[in-house]
CSV table of C-alpha atoms (C1' of nucleotides) in Angstrom, one decimal:
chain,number,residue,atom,x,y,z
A,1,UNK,CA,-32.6,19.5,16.4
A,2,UNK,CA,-33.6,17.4,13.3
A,3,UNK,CA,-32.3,14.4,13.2
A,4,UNK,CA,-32.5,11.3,9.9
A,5,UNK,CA,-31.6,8.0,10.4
A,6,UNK,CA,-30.4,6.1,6.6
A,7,UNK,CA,-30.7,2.4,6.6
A,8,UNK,CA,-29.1,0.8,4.1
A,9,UNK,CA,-27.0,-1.8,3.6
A,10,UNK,CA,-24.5,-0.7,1.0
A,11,UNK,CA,-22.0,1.6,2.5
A,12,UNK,CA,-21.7,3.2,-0.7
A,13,UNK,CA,-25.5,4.2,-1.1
A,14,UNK,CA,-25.9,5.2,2.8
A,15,UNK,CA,-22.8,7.3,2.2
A,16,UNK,CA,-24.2,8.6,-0.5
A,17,UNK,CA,-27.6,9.3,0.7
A,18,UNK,CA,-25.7,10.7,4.3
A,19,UNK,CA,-24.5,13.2,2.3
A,20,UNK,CA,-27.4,14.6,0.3
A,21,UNK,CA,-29.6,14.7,3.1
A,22,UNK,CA,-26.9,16.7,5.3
A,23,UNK,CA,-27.5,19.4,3.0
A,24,UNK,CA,-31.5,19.6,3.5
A,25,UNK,CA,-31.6,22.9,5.4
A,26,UNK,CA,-32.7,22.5,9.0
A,27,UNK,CA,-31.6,18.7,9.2
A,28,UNK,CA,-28.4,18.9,12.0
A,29,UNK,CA,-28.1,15.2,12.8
A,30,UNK,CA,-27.8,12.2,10.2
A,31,UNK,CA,-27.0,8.9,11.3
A,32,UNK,CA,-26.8,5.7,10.0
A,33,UNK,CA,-27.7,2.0,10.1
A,34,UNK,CA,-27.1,-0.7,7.9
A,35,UNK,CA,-29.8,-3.3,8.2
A,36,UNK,CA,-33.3,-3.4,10.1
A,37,UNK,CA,-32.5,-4.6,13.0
A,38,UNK,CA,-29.8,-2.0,14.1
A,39,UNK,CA,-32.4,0.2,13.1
A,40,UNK,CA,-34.8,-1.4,16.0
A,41,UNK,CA,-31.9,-1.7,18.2
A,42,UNK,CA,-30.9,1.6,18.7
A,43,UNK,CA,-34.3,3.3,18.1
A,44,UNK,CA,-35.1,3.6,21.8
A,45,UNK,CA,-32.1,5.1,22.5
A,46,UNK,CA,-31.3,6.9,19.2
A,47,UNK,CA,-34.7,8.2,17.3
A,48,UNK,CA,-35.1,10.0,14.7
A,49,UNK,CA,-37.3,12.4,12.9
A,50,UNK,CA,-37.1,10.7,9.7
A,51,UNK,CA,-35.8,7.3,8.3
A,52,UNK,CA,-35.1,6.8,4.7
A,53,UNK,CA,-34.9,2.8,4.1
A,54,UNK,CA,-33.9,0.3,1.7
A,55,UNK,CA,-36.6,-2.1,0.8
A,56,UNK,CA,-34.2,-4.4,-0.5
A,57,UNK,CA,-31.9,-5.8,2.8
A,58,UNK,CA,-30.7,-9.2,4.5
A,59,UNK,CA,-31.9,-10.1,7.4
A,60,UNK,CA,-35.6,-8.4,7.8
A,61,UNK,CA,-35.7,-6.4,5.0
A,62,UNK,CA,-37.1,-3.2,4.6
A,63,UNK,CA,-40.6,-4.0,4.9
A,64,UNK,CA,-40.7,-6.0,7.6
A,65,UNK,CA,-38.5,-3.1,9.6
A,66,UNK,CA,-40.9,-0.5,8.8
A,67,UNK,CA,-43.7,-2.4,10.4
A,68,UNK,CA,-42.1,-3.3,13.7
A,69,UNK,CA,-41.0,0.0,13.6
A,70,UNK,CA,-44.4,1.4,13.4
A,71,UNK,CA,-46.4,-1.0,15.4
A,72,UNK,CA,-43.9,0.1,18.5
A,73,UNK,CA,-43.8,4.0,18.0
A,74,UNK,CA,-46.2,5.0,15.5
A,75,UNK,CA,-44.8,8.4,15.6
A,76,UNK,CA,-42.0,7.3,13.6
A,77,UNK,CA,-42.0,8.6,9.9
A,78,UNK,CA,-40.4,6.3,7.5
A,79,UNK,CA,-39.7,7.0,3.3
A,80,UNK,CA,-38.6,3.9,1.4
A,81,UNK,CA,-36.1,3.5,-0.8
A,82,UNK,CA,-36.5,1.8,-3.9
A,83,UNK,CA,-35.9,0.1,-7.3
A,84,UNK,CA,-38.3,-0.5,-10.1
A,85,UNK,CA,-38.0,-3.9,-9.6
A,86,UNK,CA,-39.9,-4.1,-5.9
A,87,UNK,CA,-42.6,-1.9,-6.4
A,88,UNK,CA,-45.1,-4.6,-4.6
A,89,UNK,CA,-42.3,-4.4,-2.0
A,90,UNK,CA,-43.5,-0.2,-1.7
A,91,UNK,CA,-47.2,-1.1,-1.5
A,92,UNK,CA,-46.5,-3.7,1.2
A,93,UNK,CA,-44.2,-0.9,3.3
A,94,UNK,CA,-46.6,1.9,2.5
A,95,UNK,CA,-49.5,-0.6,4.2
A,96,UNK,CA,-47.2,-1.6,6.9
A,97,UNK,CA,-46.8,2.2,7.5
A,98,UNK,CA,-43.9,4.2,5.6
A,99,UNK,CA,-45.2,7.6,4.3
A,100,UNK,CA,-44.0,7.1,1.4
A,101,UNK,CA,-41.4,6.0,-1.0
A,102,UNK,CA,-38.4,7.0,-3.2
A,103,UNK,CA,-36.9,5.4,-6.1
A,104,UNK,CA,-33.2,4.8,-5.8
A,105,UNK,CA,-32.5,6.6,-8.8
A,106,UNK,CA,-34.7,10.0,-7.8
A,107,UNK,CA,-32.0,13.1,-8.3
A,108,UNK,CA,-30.7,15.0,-5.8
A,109,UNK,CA,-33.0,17.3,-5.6
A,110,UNK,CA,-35.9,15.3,-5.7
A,111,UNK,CA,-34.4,13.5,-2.6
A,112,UNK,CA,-33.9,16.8,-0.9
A,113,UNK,CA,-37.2,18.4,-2.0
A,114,UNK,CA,-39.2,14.9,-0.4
A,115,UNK,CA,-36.9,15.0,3.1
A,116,UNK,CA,-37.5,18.4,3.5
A,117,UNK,CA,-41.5,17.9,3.0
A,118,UNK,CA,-41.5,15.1,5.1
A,119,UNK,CA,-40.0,17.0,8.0
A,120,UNK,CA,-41.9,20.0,7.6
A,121,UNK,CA,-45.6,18.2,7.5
A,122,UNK,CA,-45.5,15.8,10.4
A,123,UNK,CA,-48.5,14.0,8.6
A,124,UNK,CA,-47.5,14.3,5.1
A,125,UNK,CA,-47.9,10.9,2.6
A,126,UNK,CA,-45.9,10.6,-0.3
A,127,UNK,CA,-48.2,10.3,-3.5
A,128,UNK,CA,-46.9,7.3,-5.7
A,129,UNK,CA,-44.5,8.7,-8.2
A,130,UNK,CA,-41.3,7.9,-10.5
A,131,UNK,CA,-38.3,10.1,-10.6
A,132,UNK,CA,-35.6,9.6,-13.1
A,133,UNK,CA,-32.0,10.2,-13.0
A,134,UNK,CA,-29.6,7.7,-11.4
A,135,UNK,CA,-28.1,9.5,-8.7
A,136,UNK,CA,-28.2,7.2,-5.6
A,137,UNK,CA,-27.6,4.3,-7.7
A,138,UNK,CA,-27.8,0.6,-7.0
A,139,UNK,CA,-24.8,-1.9,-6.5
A,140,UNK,CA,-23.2,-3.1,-9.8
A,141,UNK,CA,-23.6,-6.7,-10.8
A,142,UNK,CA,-20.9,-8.6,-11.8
A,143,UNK,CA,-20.6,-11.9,-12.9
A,144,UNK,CA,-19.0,-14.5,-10.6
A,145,UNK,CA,-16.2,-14.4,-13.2
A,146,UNK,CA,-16.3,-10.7,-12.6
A,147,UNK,CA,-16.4,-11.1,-8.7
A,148,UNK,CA,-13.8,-13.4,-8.8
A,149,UNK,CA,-11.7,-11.7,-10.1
A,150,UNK,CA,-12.1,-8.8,-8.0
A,151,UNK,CA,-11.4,-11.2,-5.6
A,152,UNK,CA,-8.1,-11.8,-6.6
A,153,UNK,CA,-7.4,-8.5,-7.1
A,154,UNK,CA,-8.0,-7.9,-3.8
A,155,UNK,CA,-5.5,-10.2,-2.6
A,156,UNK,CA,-2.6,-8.9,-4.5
A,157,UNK,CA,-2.5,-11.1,-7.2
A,158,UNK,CA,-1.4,-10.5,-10.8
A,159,UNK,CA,-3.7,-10.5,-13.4
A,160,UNK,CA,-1.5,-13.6,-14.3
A,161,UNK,CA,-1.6,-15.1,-11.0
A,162,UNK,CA,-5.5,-14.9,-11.2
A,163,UNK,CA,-5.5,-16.8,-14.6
A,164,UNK,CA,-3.6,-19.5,-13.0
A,165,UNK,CA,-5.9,-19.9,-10.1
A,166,UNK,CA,-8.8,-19.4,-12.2
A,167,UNK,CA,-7.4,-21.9,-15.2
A,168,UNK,CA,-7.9,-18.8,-17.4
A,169,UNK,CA,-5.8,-16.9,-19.6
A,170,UNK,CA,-4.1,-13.9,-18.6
A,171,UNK,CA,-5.9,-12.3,-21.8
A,172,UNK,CA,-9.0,-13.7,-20.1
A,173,UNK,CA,-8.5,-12.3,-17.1
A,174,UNK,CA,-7.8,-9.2,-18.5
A,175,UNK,CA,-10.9,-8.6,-20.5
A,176,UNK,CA,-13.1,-9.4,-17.5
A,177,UNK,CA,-10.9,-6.6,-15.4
A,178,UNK,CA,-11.9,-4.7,-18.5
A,179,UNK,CA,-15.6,-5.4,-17.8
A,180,UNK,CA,-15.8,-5.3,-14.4
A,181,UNK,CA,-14.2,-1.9,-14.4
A,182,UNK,CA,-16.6,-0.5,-17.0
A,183,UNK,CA,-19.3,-1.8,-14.5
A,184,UNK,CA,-18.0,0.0,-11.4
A,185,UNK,CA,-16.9,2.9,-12.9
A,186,UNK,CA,-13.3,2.1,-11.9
A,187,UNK,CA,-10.4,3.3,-13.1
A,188,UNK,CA,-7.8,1.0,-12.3
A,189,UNK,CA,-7.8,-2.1,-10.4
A,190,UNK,CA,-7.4,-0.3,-7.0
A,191,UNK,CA,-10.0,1.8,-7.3
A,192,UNK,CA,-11.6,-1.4,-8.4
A,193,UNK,CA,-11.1,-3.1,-5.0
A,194,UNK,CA,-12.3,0.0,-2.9
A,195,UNK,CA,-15.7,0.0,-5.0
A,196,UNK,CA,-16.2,-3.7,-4.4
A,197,UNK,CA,-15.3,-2.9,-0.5
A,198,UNK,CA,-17.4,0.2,-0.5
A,199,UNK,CA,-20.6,-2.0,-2.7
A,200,UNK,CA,-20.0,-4.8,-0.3
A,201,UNK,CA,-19.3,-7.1,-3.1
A,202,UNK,CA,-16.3,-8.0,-1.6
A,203,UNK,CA,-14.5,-8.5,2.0
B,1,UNK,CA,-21.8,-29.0,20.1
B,2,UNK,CA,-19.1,-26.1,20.9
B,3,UNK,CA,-19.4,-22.6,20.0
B,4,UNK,CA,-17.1,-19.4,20.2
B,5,UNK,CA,-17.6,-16.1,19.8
B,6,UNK,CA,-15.2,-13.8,18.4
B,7,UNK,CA,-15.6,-9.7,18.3
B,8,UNK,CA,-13.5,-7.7,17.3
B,9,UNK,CA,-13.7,-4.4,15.4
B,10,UNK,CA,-11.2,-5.4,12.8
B,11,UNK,CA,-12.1,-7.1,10.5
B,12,UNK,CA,-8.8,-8.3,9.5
B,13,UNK,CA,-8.3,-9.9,13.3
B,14,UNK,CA,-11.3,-11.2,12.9
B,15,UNK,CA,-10.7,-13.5,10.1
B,16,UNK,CA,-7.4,-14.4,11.6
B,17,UNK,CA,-9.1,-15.2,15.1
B,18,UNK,CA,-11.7,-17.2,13.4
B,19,UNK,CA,-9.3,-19.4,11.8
B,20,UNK,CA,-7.1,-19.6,14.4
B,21,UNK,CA,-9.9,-21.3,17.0
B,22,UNK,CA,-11.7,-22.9,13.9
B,23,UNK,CA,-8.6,-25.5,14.4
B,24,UNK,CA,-9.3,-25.9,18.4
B,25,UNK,CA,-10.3,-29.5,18.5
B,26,UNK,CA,-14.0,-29.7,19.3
B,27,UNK,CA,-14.9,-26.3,18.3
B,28,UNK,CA,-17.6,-26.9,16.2
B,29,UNK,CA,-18.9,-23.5,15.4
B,30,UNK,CA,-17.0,-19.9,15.4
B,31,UNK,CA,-19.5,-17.2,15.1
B,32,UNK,CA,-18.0,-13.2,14.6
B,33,UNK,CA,-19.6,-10.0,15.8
B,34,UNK,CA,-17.9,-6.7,15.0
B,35,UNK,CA,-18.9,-4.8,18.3
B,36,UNK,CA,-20.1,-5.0,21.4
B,37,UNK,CA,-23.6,-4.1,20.5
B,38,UNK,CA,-24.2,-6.7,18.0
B,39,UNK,CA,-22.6,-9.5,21.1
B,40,UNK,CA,-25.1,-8.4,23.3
B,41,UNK,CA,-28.0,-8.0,21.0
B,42,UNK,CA,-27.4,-11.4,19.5
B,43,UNK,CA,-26.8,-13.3,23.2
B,44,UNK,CA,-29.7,-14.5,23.9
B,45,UNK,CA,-30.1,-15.7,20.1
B,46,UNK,CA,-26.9,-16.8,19.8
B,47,UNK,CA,-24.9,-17.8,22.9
B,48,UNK,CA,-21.6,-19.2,22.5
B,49,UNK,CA,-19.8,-21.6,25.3
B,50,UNK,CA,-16.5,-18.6,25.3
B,51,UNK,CA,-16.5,-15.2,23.7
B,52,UNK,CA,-13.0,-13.9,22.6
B,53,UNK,CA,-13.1,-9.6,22.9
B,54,UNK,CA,-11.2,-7.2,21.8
B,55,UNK,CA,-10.9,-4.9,24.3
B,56,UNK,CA,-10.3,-1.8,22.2
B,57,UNK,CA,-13.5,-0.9,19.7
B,58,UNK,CA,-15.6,1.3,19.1
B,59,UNK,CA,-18.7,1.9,20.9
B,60,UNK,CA,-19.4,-0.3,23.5
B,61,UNK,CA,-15.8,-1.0,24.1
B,62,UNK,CA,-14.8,-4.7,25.4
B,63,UNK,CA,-14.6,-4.0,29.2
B,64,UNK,CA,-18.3,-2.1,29.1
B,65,UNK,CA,-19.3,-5.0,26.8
B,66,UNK,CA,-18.0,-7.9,29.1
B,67,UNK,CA,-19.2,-6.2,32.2
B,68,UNK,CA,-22.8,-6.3,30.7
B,69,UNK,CA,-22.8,-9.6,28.8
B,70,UNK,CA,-21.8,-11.1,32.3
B,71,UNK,CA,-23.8,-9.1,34.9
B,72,UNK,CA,-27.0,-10.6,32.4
B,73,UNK,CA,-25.4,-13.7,32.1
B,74,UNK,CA,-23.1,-14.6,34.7
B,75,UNK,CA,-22.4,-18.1,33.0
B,76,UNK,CA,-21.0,-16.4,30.0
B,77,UNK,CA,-17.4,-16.8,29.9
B,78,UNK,CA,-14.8,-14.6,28.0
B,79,UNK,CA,-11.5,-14.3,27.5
B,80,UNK,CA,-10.1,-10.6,26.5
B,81,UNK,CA,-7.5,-9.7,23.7
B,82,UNK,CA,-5.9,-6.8,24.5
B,83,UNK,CA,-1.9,-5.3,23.7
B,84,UNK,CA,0.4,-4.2,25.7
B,85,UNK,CA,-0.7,-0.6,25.9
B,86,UNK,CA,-4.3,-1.6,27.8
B,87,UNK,CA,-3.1,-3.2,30.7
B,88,UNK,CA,-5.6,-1.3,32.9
B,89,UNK,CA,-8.2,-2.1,30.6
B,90,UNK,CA,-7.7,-5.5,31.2
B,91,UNK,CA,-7.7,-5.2,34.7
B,92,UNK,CA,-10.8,-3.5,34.5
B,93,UNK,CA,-12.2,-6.1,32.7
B,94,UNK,CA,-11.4,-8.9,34.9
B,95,UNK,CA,-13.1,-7.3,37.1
B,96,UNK,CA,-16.0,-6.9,35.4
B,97,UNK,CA,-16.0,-10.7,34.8
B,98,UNK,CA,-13.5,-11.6,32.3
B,99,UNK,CA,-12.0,-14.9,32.6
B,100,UNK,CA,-9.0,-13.9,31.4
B,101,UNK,CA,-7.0,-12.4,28.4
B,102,UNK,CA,-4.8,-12.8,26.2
B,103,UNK,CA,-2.4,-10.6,24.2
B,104,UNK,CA,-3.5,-10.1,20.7
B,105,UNK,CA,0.5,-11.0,19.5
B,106,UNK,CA,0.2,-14.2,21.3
B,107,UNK,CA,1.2,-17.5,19.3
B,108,UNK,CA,-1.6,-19.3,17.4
B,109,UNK,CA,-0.4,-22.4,19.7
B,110,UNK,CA,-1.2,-20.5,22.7
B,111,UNK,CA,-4.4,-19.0,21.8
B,112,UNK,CA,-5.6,-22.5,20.8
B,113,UNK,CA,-4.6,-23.9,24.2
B,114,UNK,CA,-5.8,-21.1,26.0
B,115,UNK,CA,-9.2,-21.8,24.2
B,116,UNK,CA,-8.9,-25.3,24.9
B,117,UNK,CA,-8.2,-24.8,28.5
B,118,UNK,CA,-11.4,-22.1,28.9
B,119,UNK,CA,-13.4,-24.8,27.5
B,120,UNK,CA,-12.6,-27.6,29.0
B,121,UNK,CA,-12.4,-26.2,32.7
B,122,UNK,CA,-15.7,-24.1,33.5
B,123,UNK,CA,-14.0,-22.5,36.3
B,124,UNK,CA,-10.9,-21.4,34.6
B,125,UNK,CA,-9.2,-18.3,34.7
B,126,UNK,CA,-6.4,-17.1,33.4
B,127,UNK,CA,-3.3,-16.1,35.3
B,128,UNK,CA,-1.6,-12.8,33.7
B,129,UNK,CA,0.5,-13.5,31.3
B,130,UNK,CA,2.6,-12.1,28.7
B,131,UNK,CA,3.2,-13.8,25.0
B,132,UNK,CA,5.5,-13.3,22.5
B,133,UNK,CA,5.2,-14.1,18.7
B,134,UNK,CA,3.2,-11.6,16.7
B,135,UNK,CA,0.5,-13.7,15.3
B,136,UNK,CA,-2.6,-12.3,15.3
B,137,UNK,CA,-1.3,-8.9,14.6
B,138,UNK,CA,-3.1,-5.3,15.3
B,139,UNK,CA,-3.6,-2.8,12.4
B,140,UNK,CA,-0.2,-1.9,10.8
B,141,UNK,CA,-0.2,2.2,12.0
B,142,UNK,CA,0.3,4.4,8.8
B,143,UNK,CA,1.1,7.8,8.9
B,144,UNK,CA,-1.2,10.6,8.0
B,145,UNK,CA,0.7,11.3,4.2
B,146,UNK,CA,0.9,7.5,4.0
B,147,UNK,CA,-3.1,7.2,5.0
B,148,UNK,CA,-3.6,10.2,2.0
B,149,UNK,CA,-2.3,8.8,-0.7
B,150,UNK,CA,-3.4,5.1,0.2
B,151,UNK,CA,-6.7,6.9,0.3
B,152,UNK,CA,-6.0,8.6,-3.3
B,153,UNK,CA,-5.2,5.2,-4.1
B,154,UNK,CA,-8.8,3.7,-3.5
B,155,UNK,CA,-10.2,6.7,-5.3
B,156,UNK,CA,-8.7,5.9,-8.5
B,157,UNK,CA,-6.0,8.5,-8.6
B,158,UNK,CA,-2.8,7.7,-10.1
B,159,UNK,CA,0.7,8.5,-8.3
B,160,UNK,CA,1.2,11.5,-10.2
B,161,UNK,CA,-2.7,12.3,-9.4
B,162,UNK,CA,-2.1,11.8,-6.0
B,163,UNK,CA,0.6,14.1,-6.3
B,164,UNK,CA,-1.0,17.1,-7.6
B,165,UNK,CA,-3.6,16.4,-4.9
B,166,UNK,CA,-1.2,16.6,-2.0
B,167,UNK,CA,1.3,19.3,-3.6
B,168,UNK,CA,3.8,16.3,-3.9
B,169,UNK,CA,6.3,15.5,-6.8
B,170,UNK,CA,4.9,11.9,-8.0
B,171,UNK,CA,8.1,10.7,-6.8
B,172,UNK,CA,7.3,11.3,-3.5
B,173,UNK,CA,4.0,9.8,-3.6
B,174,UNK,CA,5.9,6.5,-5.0
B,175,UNK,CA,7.9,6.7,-1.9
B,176,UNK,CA,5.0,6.9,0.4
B,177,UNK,CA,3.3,4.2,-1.3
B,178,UNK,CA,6.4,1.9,-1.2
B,179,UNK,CA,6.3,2.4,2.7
B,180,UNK,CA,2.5,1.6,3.0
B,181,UNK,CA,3.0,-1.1,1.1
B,182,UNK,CA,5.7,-2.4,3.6
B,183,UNK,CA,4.1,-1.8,6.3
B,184,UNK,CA,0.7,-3.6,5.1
B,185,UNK,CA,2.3,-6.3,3.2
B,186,UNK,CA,0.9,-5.7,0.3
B,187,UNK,CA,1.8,-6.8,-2.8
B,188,UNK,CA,0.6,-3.9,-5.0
B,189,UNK,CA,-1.8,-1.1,-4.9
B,190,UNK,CA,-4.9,-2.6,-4.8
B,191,UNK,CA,-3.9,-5.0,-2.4
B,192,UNK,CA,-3.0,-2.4,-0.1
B,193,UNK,CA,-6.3,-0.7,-0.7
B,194,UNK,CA,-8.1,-4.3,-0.1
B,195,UNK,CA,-5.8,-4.4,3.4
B,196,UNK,CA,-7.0,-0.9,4.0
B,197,UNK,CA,-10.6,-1.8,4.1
B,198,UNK,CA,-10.0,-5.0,6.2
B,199,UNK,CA,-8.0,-3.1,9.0
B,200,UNK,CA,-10.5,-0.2,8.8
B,201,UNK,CA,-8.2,2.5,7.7
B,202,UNK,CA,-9.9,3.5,5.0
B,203,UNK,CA,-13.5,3.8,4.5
C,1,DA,C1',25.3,12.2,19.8
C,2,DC,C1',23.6,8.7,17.2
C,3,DG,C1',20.2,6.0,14.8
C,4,DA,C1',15.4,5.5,13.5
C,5,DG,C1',11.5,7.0,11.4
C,6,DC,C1',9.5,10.5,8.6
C,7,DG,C1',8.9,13.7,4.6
C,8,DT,C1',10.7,15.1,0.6
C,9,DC,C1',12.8,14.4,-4.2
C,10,DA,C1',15.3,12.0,-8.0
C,11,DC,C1',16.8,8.4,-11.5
C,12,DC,C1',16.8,3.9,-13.7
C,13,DC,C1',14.6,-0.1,-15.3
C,14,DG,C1',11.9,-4.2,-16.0
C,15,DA,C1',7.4,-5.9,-15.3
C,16,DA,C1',2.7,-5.2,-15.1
C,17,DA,C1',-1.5,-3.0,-16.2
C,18,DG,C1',-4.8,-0.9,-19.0
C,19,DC,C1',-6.9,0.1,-23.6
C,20,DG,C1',-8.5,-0.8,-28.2
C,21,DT,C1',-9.8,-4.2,-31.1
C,22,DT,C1',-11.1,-8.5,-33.0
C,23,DA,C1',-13.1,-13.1,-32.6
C,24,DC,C1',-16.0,-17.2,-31.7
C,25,DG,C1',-19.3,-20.0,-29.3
C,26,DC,C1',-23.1,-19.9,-26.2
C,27,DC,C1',-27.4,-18.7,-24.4
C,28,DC,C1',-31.4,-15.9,-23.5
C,29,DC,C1',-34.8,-12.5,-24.5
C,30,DG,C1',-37.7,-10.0,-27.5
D,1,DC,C1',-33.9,-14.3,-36.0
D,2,DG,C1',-31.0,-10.9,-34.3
D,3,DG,C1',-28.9,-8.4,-30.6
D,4,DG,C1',-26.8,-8.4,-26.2
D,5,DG,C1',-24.4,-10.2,-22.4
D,6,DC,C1',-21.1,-13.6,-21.1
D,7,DG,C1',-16.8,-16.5,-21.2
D,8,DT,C1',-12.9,-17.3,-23.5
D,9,DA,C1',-8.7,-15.8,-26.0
D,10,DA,C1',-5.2,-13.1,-28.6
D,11,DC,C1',-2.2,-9.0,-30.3
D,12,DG,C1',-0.2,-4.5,-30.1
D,13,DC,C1',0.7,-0.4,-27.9
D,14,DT,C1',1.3,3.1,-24.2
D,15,DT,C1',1.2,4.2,-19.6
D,16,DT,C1',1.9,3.2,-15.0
D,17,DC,C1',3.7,0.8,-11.3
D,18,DG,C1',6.9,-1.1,-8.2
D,19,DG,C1',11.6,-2.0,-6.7
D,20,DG,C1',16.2,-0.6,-6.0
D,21,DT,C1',19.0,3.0,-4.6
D,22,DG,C1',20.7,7.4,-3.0
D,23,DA,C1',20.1,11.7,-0.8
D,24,DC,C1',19.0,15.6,2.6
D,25,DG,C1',16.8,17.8,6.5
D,26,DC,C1',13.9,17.3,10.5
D,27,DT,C1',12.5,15.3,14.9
D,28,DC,C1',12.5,12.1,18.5
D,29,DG,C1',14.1,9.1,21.8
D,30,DT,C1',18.0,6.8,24.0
DNA sequence: ACGAGCGTCACCCGAAAGCGTTACGCCCCG
DNA sequence: CGGGGCGTAACGCTTTCGGGTGACGCTCGT
């Protein structure tokens, strides 16, 4: 029974990362958490073998999880999850006790190759590193424009309607649906909506 | 300074809730949680003078939740929402220290003066009752082929996507989606895919 | 036995949406 | 200084949506 625990606070990365790591042969149980403190919460009651976290949350952050975590079960076996931009944020975790780290944008396989080496070598230390390919991803940014327009989106409003509110054209509004669809990846407005939902850029 | 606590798993009623006793006069401070976990970790924090529960979530639940939140804190008062299919629950949860409850299709009128009441009376409980006007609503129930293609829907898939998908002509798929729509009140696709996401029928 | 809700399909039609493209001023970064 | 992102706006064009309506069979509950 090998269970991971994925803290992260965009649903759309810890789906994403739930779902590579389910495939890491031997690993039967994945569960999720979407900030540190849920992650301290349940730990007692709900360990795991191996957490992958977010450096970058609300509330305590990734750093200062890891190190609570530590100092109250140093058993616990923790891999960060990164960006470029926090790498003093790694060396901070990796003092306060993570085993290592892992850029956001590591592949697939790189993700899988590190989980499954972390499982297998109870005392194993992940040698700084950079990986390349944007697989995990991080959350789009959008303008406020951008945002809210989404917003309106999201409440069933015309692209016309949304000009109105915003004091905009509906040509206006249009190109930055335009934009903010390039951003996300969208392909239409609903889908859109779901990505800001699933992102968290919306509610 | 007066505080209330409202959980509730939707986050839909949530909003609604927190509007709703946002206009109680001397309510001063509405705080949400989304389960009964997150109430009882944040009590101590973050008590409130009345807590407003759902008694139907996930986890926890509301009955398990009050009976904890009041056997460590036997000041705490709360006042259940429930619908007319959990009447035992509620019973249950009176027992376990509930001050009262309230159906969740009760008026806006009565929920503020069964709010007001709780606070102003320490001692109060609530006589069963029953209420009329749908106003803080439960989650509209879609069918599974409605859930599908609303689901298609926040993937990006057009009607006629959505169609091949399911083995359905696109025509049928416009059908489905002009009942969703309906039933959610929503005003166009991504609207409904927005309402989806705020009732927790899609993820 | 009847209506209601569901699943399926179809046709029409006007109103949006979405795409490509262009454009101009602004500001920031290299 | 030039390029890139942003905010604003416009035009044309095609596709899709959403609403209205009708229809048929099934199942369920009253």
């Amino acid at each position: 029974m090998t269970s991971i625990l994925v803290c992260d606070d965009s649903p759309l990365a810890r789906e994403t990362l739930r779902r590579a790591v389910a495939t890491v042969p031997g690993v039967d149980r994945v569960t999720t958490a979407s900030s540190g403190e849920e992650v301290l919460r349940r730990w007692t009651a709900d360990r795991a073998d191996l957490v992958l976290m977010d450096v970058r949350m609300p509330g305590l952050g990734g750093v200062e999880t890891v190190r609570r975590l530590v100092s109250s079960d140093p058993t616990a076996r923790v891999v960060m999850l990164t960006m470029a931009e926090d790498l003093d944020g790694v060396a901070l975790a990796v003092a306060s006790g993570a085993r290592g780290y892992l850029h956001k944008d590591a592949s697939r396989a790189e993700l899988r190759a590190t989980v499954s080496q972390a499982l297998a070598d109870p005392t194993w230390r992940l040698a700084p590193r950079r990986l390349r390919p944007a697989e995990v991803g991080s959350a789009p940014t959008l303008t406020a424009r951008e945002i809210q327009v989404l917003e309106g989106m999201s409440h069933g409003r015309s692209n016309a309607e949304i000009g109105r509110d915003l004091f905009l054209s509906e040509d206006t509004v249009k190109t930055h649906a335009r934009r903010l669809f390039k951003k996300l990846g969208a392909s239409d407005r609903a889908h859109a909506v779901a990505l800001g939902f699933r992102w968290g850029l919306v509610r």
